[in-house]
PDB file of C-alpha atoms in Angstrom:
ATOM      1  CA  PHE U   1      -0.118  -0.068   0.003  1.00  0.00           C
ATOM      2  CA  PHE U   2       2.779   2.422   1.015  1.00  0.00           C
ATOM      3  CA  GLN U   3       4.837   1.574  -2.039  1.00  0.00           C
ATOM      4  CA  GLY U   4       1.751   2.280  -4.481  1.00  0.00           C
ATOM      5  CA  MET U   5       1.001   5.418  -2.613  1.00  0.00           C
ATOM      6  CA  GLU U   6       4.726   6.436  -3.217  1.00  0.00           C
ATOM      7  CA  ARG U   7       5.013   7.029   0.658  1.00  0.00           C
ATOM      8  CA  MET U   8       8.140   4.965   1.264  1.00  0.00           C
ATOM      9  CA  LYS U   9       9.232   7.073   4.338  1.00  0.00           C
ATOM     10  CA  PHE U  10       6.318   5.035   6.140  1.00  0.00           C
ATOM     11  CA  ILE U  11       7.923   1.892   5.131  1.00  0.00           C
ATOM     12  CA  ALA U  12      11.633   2.933   6.248  1.00  0.00           C
ATOM     13  CA  ALA U  13      10.108   4.178   9.692  1.00  0.00           C
ATOM     14  CA  ILE U  14       8.252   1.040  10.296  1.00  0.00           C
ATOM     15  CA  ASN U  15      10.932  -1.231   9.411  1.00  0.00           C
ATOM     16  CA  LEU U  16      13.450   0.640  11.495  1.00  0.00           C
ATOM     17  CA  LEU U  17      11.291   0.564  14.558  1.00  0.00           C
ATOM     18  CA  ALA U  18      10.582  -3.245  14.084  1.00  0.00           C
ATOM     19  CA  ARG U  19      14.133  -4.089  13.629  1.00  0.00           C
ATOM     20  CA  THR U  20      15.456  -1.855  16.531  1.00  0.00           C
ATOM     21  CA  LEU U  21      12.938  -3.778  18.835  1.00  0.00           C
ATOM     22  CA  PHE U  22      14.223  -7.011  17.383  1.00  0.00           C
ATOM     23  CA  VAL U  23      17.850  -6.258  18.066  1.00  0.00           C
ATOM     24  CA  LEU U  24      17.152  -5.000  21.626  1.00  0.00           C
ATOM     25  CA  ALA U  25      15.048  -8.080  22.377  1.00  0.00           C
ATOM     26  CA  ILE U  26      17.901 -10.487  21.218  1.00  0.00           C
ATOM     27  CA  PHE U  27      20.298  -8.856  23.617  1.00  0.00           C
ATOM     28  CA  LEU U  28      17.734  -8.845  26.507  1.00  0.00           C
ATOM     29  CA  PHE U  29      16.320 -12.347  26.267  1.00  0.00           C
ATOM     30  CA  ILE U  30      18.988 -14.328  24.649  1.00  0.00           C
ATOM     31  CA  ARG U  31      21.646 -14.791  27.231  1.00  0.00           C
ATOM     32  CA  LYS U  32      22.726 -18.379  26.724  1.00  0.00           C
ATOM     33  CA  GLU U  33      22.991 -21.074  24.036  1.00  0.00           C
ATOM     34  CA  SER U  34      19.528 -22.742  25.144  1.00  0.00           C
ATOM     35  CA  ASP U  35      17.732 -19.515  24.572  1.00  0.00           C
ATOM     36  CA  TYR U  36      17.989 -19.905  20.881  1.00  0.00           C
ATOM     37  CA  ILE U  37      14.426 -21.204  20.952  1.00  0.00           C
ATOM     38  CA  TYR U  38      13.234 -17.590  21.783  1.00  0.00           C
ATOM     39  CA  ALA U  39      14.909 -16.266  18.400  1.00  0.00           C
ATOM     40  CA  PRO U  40      12.007 -17.254  15.996  1.00  0.00           C
ATOM     41  CA  LEU U  41       9.314 -15.800  18.526  1.00  0.00           C
ATOM     42  CA  ILE U  42      11.282 -12.597  18.682  1.00  0.00           C
ATOM     43  CA  THR U  43      11.357 -12.418  14.936  1.00  0.00           C
ATOM     44  CA  SER U  44       7.615 -13.133  14.508  1.00  0.00           C
ATOM     45  CA  ALA U  45       6.775 -10.476  17.127  1.00  0.00           C
ATOM     46  CA  GLY U  46       8.941  -7.856  15.256  1.00  0.00           C
ATOM     47  CA  ALA U  47       7.032  -8.779  11.879  1.00  0.00           C
ATOM     48  CA  MET U  48       3.514  -8.786  13.730  1.00  0.00           C
ATOM     49  CA  ILE U  49       4.371  -5.359  15.438  1.00  0.00           C
ATOM     50  CA  ALA U  50       5.303  -3.873  12.090  1.00  0.00           C
ATOM     51  CA  GLY U  51       2.182  -5.088  10.365  1.00  0.00           C
ATOM     52  CA  PHE U  52      -0.143  -3.804  13.253  1.00  0.00           C
ATOM     53  CA  VAL U  53       1.486  -0.424  12.981  1.00  0.00           C
ATOM     54  CA  SER U  54       1.178  -0.289   9.438  1.00  0.00           C
ATOM     55  CA  ILE U  55      -2.572  -1.194   9.408  1.00  0.00           C
ATOM     56  CA  LEU U  56      -3.076   1.237  12.098  1.00  0.00           C
ATOM     57  CA  MET U  57      -1.466   4.003  10.073  1.00  0.00           C
ATOM     58  CA  VAL U  58      -3.460   2.856   6.962  1.00  0.00           C
ATOM     59  CA  PHE U  59      -6.755   3.372   8.795  1.00  0.00           C
ATOM     60  CA  THR U  60      -5.953   6.433  10.573  1.00  0.00           C
ATOM     61  CA  ARG U  61      -3.696   8.484   8.113  1.00  0.00           C
ATOM     62  CA  PHE U  62      -5.297   7.536   4.896  1.00  0.00           C
ATOM     63  CA  ASN U  63      -8.933   7.005   5.902  1.00  0.00           C
ATOM     64  CA  ILE U  64      -9.055   3.556   4.262  1.00  0.00           C
ATOM     65  CA  LYS U  65     -11.924   1.261   5.163  1.00  0.00           C
ATOM     66  CA  PHE U  66     -12.530  -2.533   4.642  1.00  0.00           C
ATOM     67  CA  VAL U  67     -14.807  -3.235   1.592  1.00  0.00           C
ATOM     68  CA  MET U  68     -15.840  -6.584   0.936  1.00  0.00           C
ATOM     69  CA  PRO U  69     -15.067  -7.160  -2.999  1.00  0.00           C
ATOM     70  CA  SER U  70     -17.639  -8.953  -5.300  1.00  0.00           C
ATOM     71  CA  ALA U  71     -16.729 -12.346  -6.804  1.00  0.00           C
ATOM     72  CA  ALA U  72     -16.396 -10.553 -10.087  1.00  0.00           C
ATOM     73  CA  ASP U  73     -13.663  -8.307  -8.832  1.00  0.00           C
ATOM     74  CA  MET U  74     -11.828 -10.964  -7.041  1.00  0.00           C
ATOM     75  CA  ALA U  75     -11.922 -13.168 -10.301  1.00  0.00           C
ATOM     76  CA  GLN U  76     -10.668 -10.076 -12.413  1.00  0.00           C
ATOM     77  CA  GLN U  77      -7.730  -9.479  -9.797  1.00  0.00           C
ATOM     78  CA  VAL U  78      -6.807 -13.203 -10.049  1.00  0.00           C
ATOM     79  CA  LYS U  79      -6.884 -13.040 -13.777  1.00  0.00           C
ATOM     80  CA  GLU U  80      -4.665  -9.797 -13.937  1.00  0.00           C
ATOM     81  CA  GLY U  81      -2.171 -11.036 -11.459  1.00  0.00           C
ATOM     82  CA  TRP U  82      -1.989 -14.614 -12.709  1.00  0.00           C
ATOM     83  CA  ASN U  83       1.182 -14.133 -14.646  1.00  0.00           C
ATOM     84  CA  VAL U  84       3.003 -12.512 -11.791  1.00  0.00           C
ATOM     85  CA  PHE U  85       1.870 -15.205  -9.383  1.00  0.00           C
ATOM     86  CA  ILE U  86       3.098 -17.788 -11.506  1.00  0.00           C
ATOM     87  CA  SER U  87       6.468 -15.933 -11.852  1.00  0.00           C
ATOM     88  CA  MET U  88       6.906 -15.580  -8.160  1.00  0.00           C
ATOM     89  CA  ILE U  89       6.494 -19.538  -7.930  1.00  0.00           C
ATOM     90  CA  SER U  90       9.024 -19.948 -10.507  1.00  0.00           C
ATOM     91  CA  ILE U  91      11.385 -17.479  -8.969  1.00  0.00           C
ATOM     92  CA  SER U  92      11.128 -19.505  -5.674  1.00  0.00           C
ATOM     93  CA  LEU U  93      12.271 -22.540  -7.509  1.00  0.00           C
ATOM     94  CA  ILE U  94      15.204 -20.765  -8.945  1.00  0.00           C
ATOM     95  CA  THR U  95      16.352 -19.399  -5.415  1.00  0.00           C
ATOM     96  CA  THR U  96      15.346 -22.051  -3.059  1.00  0.00           C
ATOM     97  CA  SER U  97      15.480 -25.386  -5.082  1.00  0.00           C
ATOM     98  CA  ASN U  98      19.372 -25.431  -5.343  1.00  0.00           C
ATOM     99  CA  THR U  99      19.924 -25.993  -1.596  1.00  0.00           C
ATOM    100  CA  PHE U 100      17.244 -28.660  -1.485  1.00  0.00           C
ATOM    101  CA  ILE U 101      18.460 -30.608  -4.584  1.00  0.00           C
ATOM    102  CA  LEU U 102      22.102 -30.112  -3.642  1.00  0.00           C
ATOM    103  CA  GLY U 103      21.404 -31.839  -0.257  1.00  0.00           C
ATOM    104  CA  LEU U 104      20.042 -34.772  -2.275  1.00  0.00           C
ATOM    105  CA  PHE U 105      23.250 -35.432  -4.319  1.00  0.00           C
ATOM    106  CA  ALA U 106      26.075 -33.907  -2.153  1.00  0.00           C
ATOM    107  CA  PRO U 107      27.237 -34.077   1.580  1.00  0.00           C
ATOM    108  CA  LEU U 108      25.800 -31.503   3.994  1.00  0.00           C
ATOM    109  CA  GLU U 109      29.238 -29.694   4.192  1.00  0.00           C
ATOM    110  CA  ALA U 110      28.599 -28.851   0.421  1.00  0.00           C
ATOM    111  CA  VAL U 111      25.386 -27.664   1.120  1.00  0.00           C
ATOM    112  CA  GLY U 112      26.664 -25.350   3.851  1.00  0.00           C
ATOM    113  CA  PHE U 113      29.416 -23.953   1.693  1.00  0.00           C
ATOM    114  CA  TYR U 114      27.181 -23.292  -1.176  1.00  0.00           C
ATOM    115  CA  SER U 115      24.399 -21.694   1.093  1.00  0.00           C
ATOM    116  CA  ALA U 116      26.996 -19.366   2.823  1.00  0.00           C
ATOM    117  CA  GLY U 117      28.236 -18.188  -0.684  1.00  0.00           C
ATOM    118  CA  GLU U 118      24.599 -17.507  -1.827  1.00  0.00           C
ATOM    119  CA  LYS U 119      23.771 -15.498   1.296  1.00  0.00           C
ATOM    120  CA  ILE U 120      26.654 -13.064   0.697  1.00  0.00           C
ATOM    121  CA  ILE U 121      25.373 -12.491  -2.964  1.00  0.00           C
ATOM    122  CA  LEU U 122      21.901 -11.998  -1.561  1.00  0.00           C
ATOM    123  CA  ILE U 123      23.270  -9.468   0.783  1.00  0.00           C
ATOM    124  CA  ALA U 124      25.040  -7.664  -2.132  1.00  0.00           C
ATOM    125  CA  ASN U 125      21.791  -7.609  -4.181  1.00  0.00           C
ATOM    126  CA  LYS U 126      19.610  -6.420  -1.181  1.00  0.00           C
ATOM    127  CA  ALA U 127      21.680  -3.079  -1.360  1.00  0.00           C
ATOM    128  CA  PHE U 128      19.698  -2.215  -4.505  1.00  0.00           C
ATOM    129  CA  ASN U 129      16.308  -3.212  -3.331  1.00  0.00           C
ATOM    130  CA  PRO U 130      15.371   0.105  -1.579  1.00  0.00           C
ATOM    131  CA  ILE U 131      15.985   2.168  -4.718  1.00  0.00           C
ATOM    132  CA  LEU U 132      14.511  -0.295  -7.206  1.00  0.00           C
ATOM    133  CA  VAL U 133      11.277  -0.922  -5.058  1.00  0.00           C
ATOM    134  CA  ALA U 134      10.907   2.745  -4.472  1.00  0.00           C
ATOM    135  CA  VAL U 135      10.933   3.871  -8.092  1.00  0.00           C
ATOM    136  CA  PHE U 136       8.373   1.084  -9.339  1.00  0.00           C
ATOM    137  CA  PRO U 137       5.147   3.152  -8.713  1.00  0.00           C
ATOM    138  CA  HIS U 138       6.613   6.200 -10.407  1.00  0.00           C
ATOM    139  CA  ILE U 139       8.030   4.143 -13.414  1.00  0.00           C
ATOM    140  CA  ALA U 140       4.657   2.467 -13.805  1.00  0.00           C
ATOM    141  CA  LYS U 141       2.581   5.597 -13.703  1.00  0.00           C
ATOM    142  CA  THR U 142       4.954   7.377 -16.167  1.00  0.00           C
ATOM    143  CA  ALA U 143       4.901   4.347 -18.417  1.00  0.00           C
ATOM    144  CA  ALA U 144       1.203   4.581 -18.668  1.00  0.00           C
ATOM    145  CA  ALA U 145       1.145   8.470 -19.237  1.00  0.00           C
ATOM    146  CA  ALA U 146       4.423   8.923 -21.313  1.00  0.00           C
ATOM    147  CA  ARG U 147       6.187   5.833 -22.684  1.00  0.00           C
ATOM    148  CA  ASP U 148       9.103   7.810 -24.222  1.00  0.00           C
ATOM    149  CA  ILE U 149       9.923   9.452 -20.912  1.00  0.00           C
ATOM    150  CA  ALA U 150       9.557   6.197 -19.066  1.00  0.00           C
ATOM    151  CA  ILE U 151      12.165   4.734 -21.181  1.00  0.00           C
ATOM    152  CA  LEU U 152      14.689   7.671 -20.726  1.00  0.00           C
ATOM    153  CA  LYS U 153      14.170   7.474 -16.982  1.00  0.00           C
ATOM    154  CA  LEU U 154      14.855   3.584 -16.963  1.00  0.00           C
ATOM    155  CA  ARG U 155      17.970   4.291 -19.045  1.00  0.00           C
ATOM    156  CA  LYS U 156      19.301   6.594 -16.319  1.00  0.00           C
ATOM    157  CA  LEU U 157      18.562   4.220 -13.691  1.00  0.00           C
ATOM    158  CA  PHE U 158      20.196   1.351 -15.651  1.00  0.00           C
ATOM    159  CA  VAL U 159      23.355   3.171 -15.983  1.00  0.00           C
ATOM    160  CA  LEU U 160      23.657   4.076 -12.345  1.00  0.00           C
ATOM    161  CA  VAL U 161      22.544   0.616 -11.187  1.00  0.00           C
ATOM    162  CA  MET U 162      24.840  -0.876 -13.758  1.00  0.00           C
ATOM    163  CA  THR U 163      27.798   1.069 -12.531  1.00  0.00           C
ATOM    164  CA  PHE U 164      27.412   0.319  -8.954  1.00  0.00           C
ATOM    165  CA  SER U 165      26.326  -3.422  -9.353  1.00  0.00           C
ATOM    166  CA  PHE U 166      29.372  -3.905 -11.568  1.00  0.00           C
ATOM    167  CA  ALA U 167      31.863  -2.522  -8.893  1.00  0.00           C
ATOM    168  CA  ALA U 168      30.098  -4.959  -6.349  1.00  0.00           C
ATOM    169  CA  PHE U 169      30.781  -7.824  -8.749  1.00  0.00           C
ATOM    170  CA  ALA U 170      34.463  -6.991  -9.166  1.00  0.00           C
ATOM    171  CA  LEU U 171      34.999  -6.506  -5.487  1.00  0.00           C
ATOM    172  CA  ILE U 172      33.349  -9.777  -4.591  1.00  0.00           C
ATOM    173  CA  PHE U 173      35.215 -11.765  -7.419  1.00  0.00           C
ATOM    174  CA  ILE U 174      38.769 -10.321  -6.502  1.00  0.00           C
ATOM    175  CA  PHE U 175      38.321 -10.413  -2.818  1.00  0.00           C
ATOM    176  CA  SER U 176      36.221 -13.437  -2.372  1.00  0.00           C
ATOM    177  CA  GLY U 177      38.905 -15.178  -0.332  1.00  0.00           C
ATOM    178  CA  ALA U 178      39.148 -12.344   2.234  1.00  0.00           C
ATOM    179  CA  ILE U 179      35.479 -11.764   2.348  1.00  0.00           C
ATOM    180  CA  THR U 180      34.782 -15.383   3.222  1.00  0.00           C
ATOM    181  CA  ALA U 181      37.410 -15.363   5.836  1.00  0.00           C
ATOM    182  CA  VAL U 182      36.250 -12.203   7.470  1.00  0.00           C
ATOM    183  CA  ILE U 183      32.541 -13.094   7.317  1.00  0.00           C
ATOM    184  CA  LEU U 184      32.496 -16.778   7.708  1.00  0.00           C
ATOM    185  CA  GLY U 185      35.698 -17.842   9.248  1.00  0.00           C
ATOM    186  CA  ALA U 186      38.524 -20.294   8.107  1.00  0.00           C
ATOM    187  CA  LYS U 187      36.400 -23.322   8.207  1.00  0.00           C
ATOM    188  CA  PHE U 188      34.353 -21.963   5.156  1.00  0.00           C
ATOM    189  CA  GLY U 189      37.476 -21.907   2.796  1.00  0.00           C
ATOM    190  CA  PRO U 190      35.791 -23.802  -0.029  1.00  0.00           C
ATOM    191  CA  THR U 191      33.044 -20.978   0.052  1.00  0.00           C
ATOM    192  CA  ALA U 192      35.475 -18.587  -1.564  1.00  0.00           C
ATOM    193  CA  GLY U 193      35.565 -20.592  -4.820  1.00  0.00           C
ATOM    194  CA  ILE U 194      31.758 -20.938  -4.846  1.00  0.00           C
ATOM    195  CA  LEU U 195      31.470 -16.990  -4.022  1.00  0.00           C
ATOM    196  CA  ARG U 196      33.721 -16.259  -7.000  1.00  0.00           C
ATOM    197  CA  ILE U 197      31.488 -18.247  -9.340  1.00  0.00           C
ATOM    198  CA  LEU U 198      28.350 -16.631  -7.997  1.00  0.00           C
ATOM    199  CA  SER U 199      29.925 -13.171  -7.984  1.00  0.00           C
ATOM    200  CA  PRO U 200      28.530 -12.173 -11.458  1.00  0.00           C
ATOM    201  CA  LEU U 201      24.977 -12.333  -9.932  1.00  0.00           C
ATOM    202  CA  ALA U 202      25.759  -9.168  -7.893  1.00  0.00           C
ATOM    203  CA  PHE U 203      25.542  -7.406 -11.278  1.00  0.00           C
ATOM    204  CA  ILE U 204      23.136  -9.754 -13.319  1.00  0.00           C
ATOM    205  CA  VAL U 205      20.385  -9.714 -10.568  1.00  0.00           C
ATOM    206  CA  PRO U 206      19.882  -6.065 -10.296  1.00  0.00           C
ATOM    207  CA  VAL U 207      19.850  -5.543 -13.972  1.00  0.00           C
ATOM    208  CA  ALA U 208      17.317  -8.397 -14.436  1.00  0.00           C
ATOM    209  CA  TYR U 209      15.227  -6.700 -11.798  1.00  0.00           C
ATOM    210  CA  ILE U 210      15.143  -3.526 -13.982  1.00  0.00           C
ATOM    211  CA  PHE U 211      14.356  -5.565 -17.102  1.00  0.00           C
ATOM    212  CA  ALA U 212      11.524  -7.506 -15.447  1.00  0.00           C
ATOM    213  CA  ASN U 213      10.076  -5.449 -12.711  1.00  0.00           C
ATOM    214  CA  LEU U 214      10.718  -2.055 -14.111  1.00  0.00           C
ATOM    215  CA  GLY U 215      10.387  -2.908 -17.770  1.00  0.00           C
ATOM    216  CA  LEU U 216       8.163  -5.942 -18.609  1.00  0.00           C
ATOM    217  CA  LEU U 217       5.523  -5.174 -15.800  1.00  0.00           C
ATOM    218  CA  PRO U 218       5.044  -1.388 -16.316  1.00  0.00           C
ATOM    219  CA  PHE U 219       4.746  -1.780 -19.934  1.00  0.00           C
ATOM    220  CA  LYS U 220       2.093  -4.566 -19.686  1.00  0.00           C
ATOM    221  CA  LEU U 221       4.486  -7.302 -20.859  1.00  0.00           C
ATOM    222  CA  ASP U 222       3.749  -9.607 -17.762  1.00  0.00           C
ATOM    223  CA  ARG U 223       2.917 -12.511 -20.029  1.00  0.00           C
ATOM    224  CA  TYR U 224       6.715 -12.634 -21.113  1.00  0.00           C
ATOM    225  CA  PHE U 225       7.556 -11.981 -17.426  1.00  0.00           C
ATOM    226  CA  ALA U 226       5.729 -15.341 -16.642  1.00  0.00           C
ATOM    227  CA  ARG U 227       6.902 -17.274 -19.484  1.00  0.00           C
ATOM    228  CA  ILE U 228      10.594 -16.367 -18.853  1.00  0.00           C
ATOM    229  CA  TYR U 229      10.659 -17.131 -15.271  1.00  0.00           C
ATOM    230  CA  ILE U 230       8.676 -20.645 -15.846  1.00  0.00           C
ATOM    231  CA  PHE U 231      11.402 -21.493 -18.422  1.00  0.00           C
ATOM    232  CA  GLY U 232      14.308 -20.425 -16.045  1.00  0.00           C
ATOM    233  CA  GLY U 233      12.801 -22.379 -13.141  1.00  0.00           C
ATOM    234  CA  ALA U 234      12.860 -25.507 -15.316  1.00  0.00           C
ATOM    235  CA  LEU U 235      16.101 -24.736 -16.942  1.00  0.00           C
ATOM    236  CA  ASN U 236      17.623 -24.279 -13.412  1.00  0.00           C
ATOM    237  CA  ILE U 237      16.273 -27.650 -12.243  1.00  0.00           C
ATOM    238  CA  ALA U 238      17.397 -29.552 -15.265  1.00  0.00           C
ATOM    239  CA  LEU U 239      20.918 -28.007 -15.190  1.00  0.00           C
ATOM    240  CA  LEU U 240      21.183 -28.761 -11.513  1.00  0.00           C
ATOM    241  CA  ILE U 241      20.294 -32.300 -11.678  1.00  0.00           C
ATOM    242  CA  THR U 242      22.509 -32.834 -14.786  1.00  0.00           C
ATOM    243  CA  LEU U 243      25.596 -31.039 -13.124  1.00  0.00           C
ATOM    244  CA  LEU U 244      25.086 -32.949  -9.774  1.00  0.00           C
ATOM    245  CA  TYR U 245      24.032 -36.397 -10.988  1.00  0.00           C
ATOM    246  CA  TYR U 246      25.955 -36.898 -14.155  1.00  0.00           C
ATOM    247  CA  PHE U 247      29.032 -34.737 -13.629  1.00  0.00           C
ATOM    248  CA  LYS U 248      29.228 -34.969  -9.840  1.00  0.00           C
ATOM    249  CA  MET U 249      29.976 -31.214  -9.315  1.00  0.00           C
ATOM    250  CA  GLY U 250      28.538 -30.707  -5.977  1.00  0.00           C
ATOM    251  CA  ALA U 251      28.433 -27.157  -4.717  1.00  0.00           C
ATOM    252  CA  THR U 252      30.422 -25.986  -7.922  1.00  0.00           C
ATOM    253  CA  GLY U 253      27.672 -27.457  -9.899  1.00  0.00           C
ATOM    254  CA  ALA U 254      24.791 -25.655  -7.973  1.00  0.00           C
ATOM    255  CA  ALA U 255      26.536 -22.197  -8.397  1.00  0.00           C
ATOM    256  CA  VAL U 256      27.158 -22.804 -12.114  1.00  0.00           C
ATOM    257  CA  SER U 257      23.467 -23.763 -12.571  1.00  0.00           C
ATOM    258  CA  VAL U 258      22.078 -20.685 -10.910  1.00  0.00           C
ATOM    259  CA  LEU U 259      24.514 -18.432 -12.912  1.00  0.00           C
ATOM    260  CA  ILE U 260      23.625 -19.990 -16.351  1.00  0.00           C
ATOM    261  CA  THR U 261      19.964 -19.793 -15.517  1.00  0.00           C
ATOM    262  CA  GLN U 262      20.181 -16.111 -14.531  1.00  0.00           C
ATOM    263  CA  VAL U 263      22.179 -15.184 -17.765  1.00  0.00           C
ATOM    264  CA  VAL U 264      19.372 -16.935 -19.788  1.00  0.00           C
ATOM    265  CA  ILE U 265      16.679 -15.309 -18.005  1.00  0.00           C
ATOM    266  CA  THR U 266      18.206 -11.638 -18.289  1.00  0.00           C
ATOM    267  CA  SER U 267      18.955 -12.193 -21.839  1.00  0.00           C
ATOM    268  CA  LEU U 268      15.531 -13.233 -22.761  1.00  0.00           C
ATOM    269  CA  MET U 269      14.028 -10.330 -20.779  1.00  0.00           C
ATOM    270  CA  TYR U 270      16.361  -7.892 -22.957  1.00  0.00           C
ATOM    271  CA  ALA U 271      15.175  -9.749 -26.074  1.00  0.00           C
ATOM    272  CA  ALA U 272      11.490  -9.331 -25.105  1.00  0.00           C
ATOM    273  CA  LEU U 273      11.841  -5.617 -24.429  1.00  0.00           C
ATOM    274  CA  ARG U 274      13.867  -5.024 -27.469  1.00  0.00           C
ATOM    275  CA  LYS U 275      11.003  -6.649 -29.605  1.00  0.00           C
ATOM    276  CA  HIS U 276       8.475  -4.300 -28.280  1.00  0.00           C
ATOM    277  CA  GLY U 277      10.882  -1.116 -28.746  1.00  0.00           C
ATOM    278  CA  ILE U 278      11.723  -0.731 -25.275  1.00  0.00           C
ATOM    279  CA  LYS U 279      15.302   0.065 -25.474  1.00  0.00           C
ATOM    280  CA  ILE U 280      16.558   0.387 -21.889  1.00  0.00           C
ATOM    281  CA  VAL U 281      20.112  -0.463 -22.995  1.00  0.00           C
ATOM    282  CA  ASN U 282      21.446   2.007 -25.312  1.00  0.00           C
ATOM    283  CA  MET U 283      25.373   1.957 -25.161  1.00  0.00           C
ATOM    284  CA  ASP U 284      26.526   4.210 -27.774  1.00  0.00           C
ATOM    285  CA  ILE U 285      28.121   7.485 -26.324  1.00  0.00           C
ATOM    286  CA  PRO U 286      25.539  10.109 -27.263  1.00  0.00           C
ATOM    287  CA  SER U 287      22.855   7.941 -25.846  1.00  0.00           C
ATOM    288  CA  LEU U 288      24.566   7.535 -22.547  1.00  0.00           C
ATOM    289  CA  LEU U 289      25.224  11.388 -22.442  1.00  0.00           C
ATOM    290  CA  ALA U 290      21.576  12.103 -23.162  1.00  0.00           C
ATOM    291  CA  VAL U 291      20.542   9.948 -20.263  1.00  0.00           C
ATOM    292  CA  PHE U 292      21.922  12.383 -18.094  1.00  0.00           C
ATOM    293  CA  ASN U 293      20.581  15.448 -19.827  1.00  0.00           C
ATOM    294  CA  ARG U 294      17.530  16.703 -18.222  1.00  0.00           C
ATOM    295  CA  LYS U 295      16.595  18.761 -21.218  1.00  0.00           C
ATOM    296  CA  ALA U 296      16.531  15.819 -23.422  1.00  0.00           C
ATOM    297  CA  ILE U 297      13.974  14.226 -20.779  1.00  0.00           C
ATOM    298  CA  THR U 298      11.911  17.120 -20.810  1.00  0.00           C
ATOM    299  CA  ASP U 299      11.767  17.496 -24.638  1.00  0.00           C
ATOM    300  CA  ASN U 300      10.634  13.894 -25.002  1.00  0.00           C
TER     301      ASN U 300
END
């Protein structure tokens, strides 16, 4: 709701409150090893507090009231959201199936090494989430009103995200050993190699988000969004089983599988956008300069 209303400051304030309470509760109530059982309870309590405060603000500050939708309205929403719903399931297959399937073919140590490297990449990708999530309503509204201006804004965003995400990829690739040692410790030495294979995802995933969530969805190309992610989910599982069962590649195979899958998904998204004349990537020098030219955006 807050994202759709472009009131992201509310999300920031509520999350800050919930997570501050969570950290304080960890220090107050978890004093010894046996207290670990309280950690999930504290996590759930933080989420519930954030949800309660959010709903309270929706009712009091925006004067929103519950209205029972009709069966026809609900059916229409299911129909319109079906492609995105199926896509989310496919994304889950890509992001969560690797650890599970790896556990069927490899020792638990390999699962731990892979999972640790995957989490470091996830942290790197999360750094871009606040920006990308915040601009979605604005891009969607602009795309509906002025297609060319929306494309120009996406080009500017793409160049900025590409610059910083490529820097993140380079740092992780070069210093994977040091990062692993500092964050995970000496026992996770093999994770350094896994992290090096996964490091391009620090660049590819933010770019894929721009193509998919800020490109395909605002321009009403959600059918491609669904088809590409369904294909990606199937491809990932097929690659994973092949590399683990036939080539016995273990954690390395899982890392290679998810990397290939993300490259294919991102390439297909790019092709779908180009097919419909949405050229977010325009790498010639004059176009790059125009991206930062406010007058060019205004004139268009």
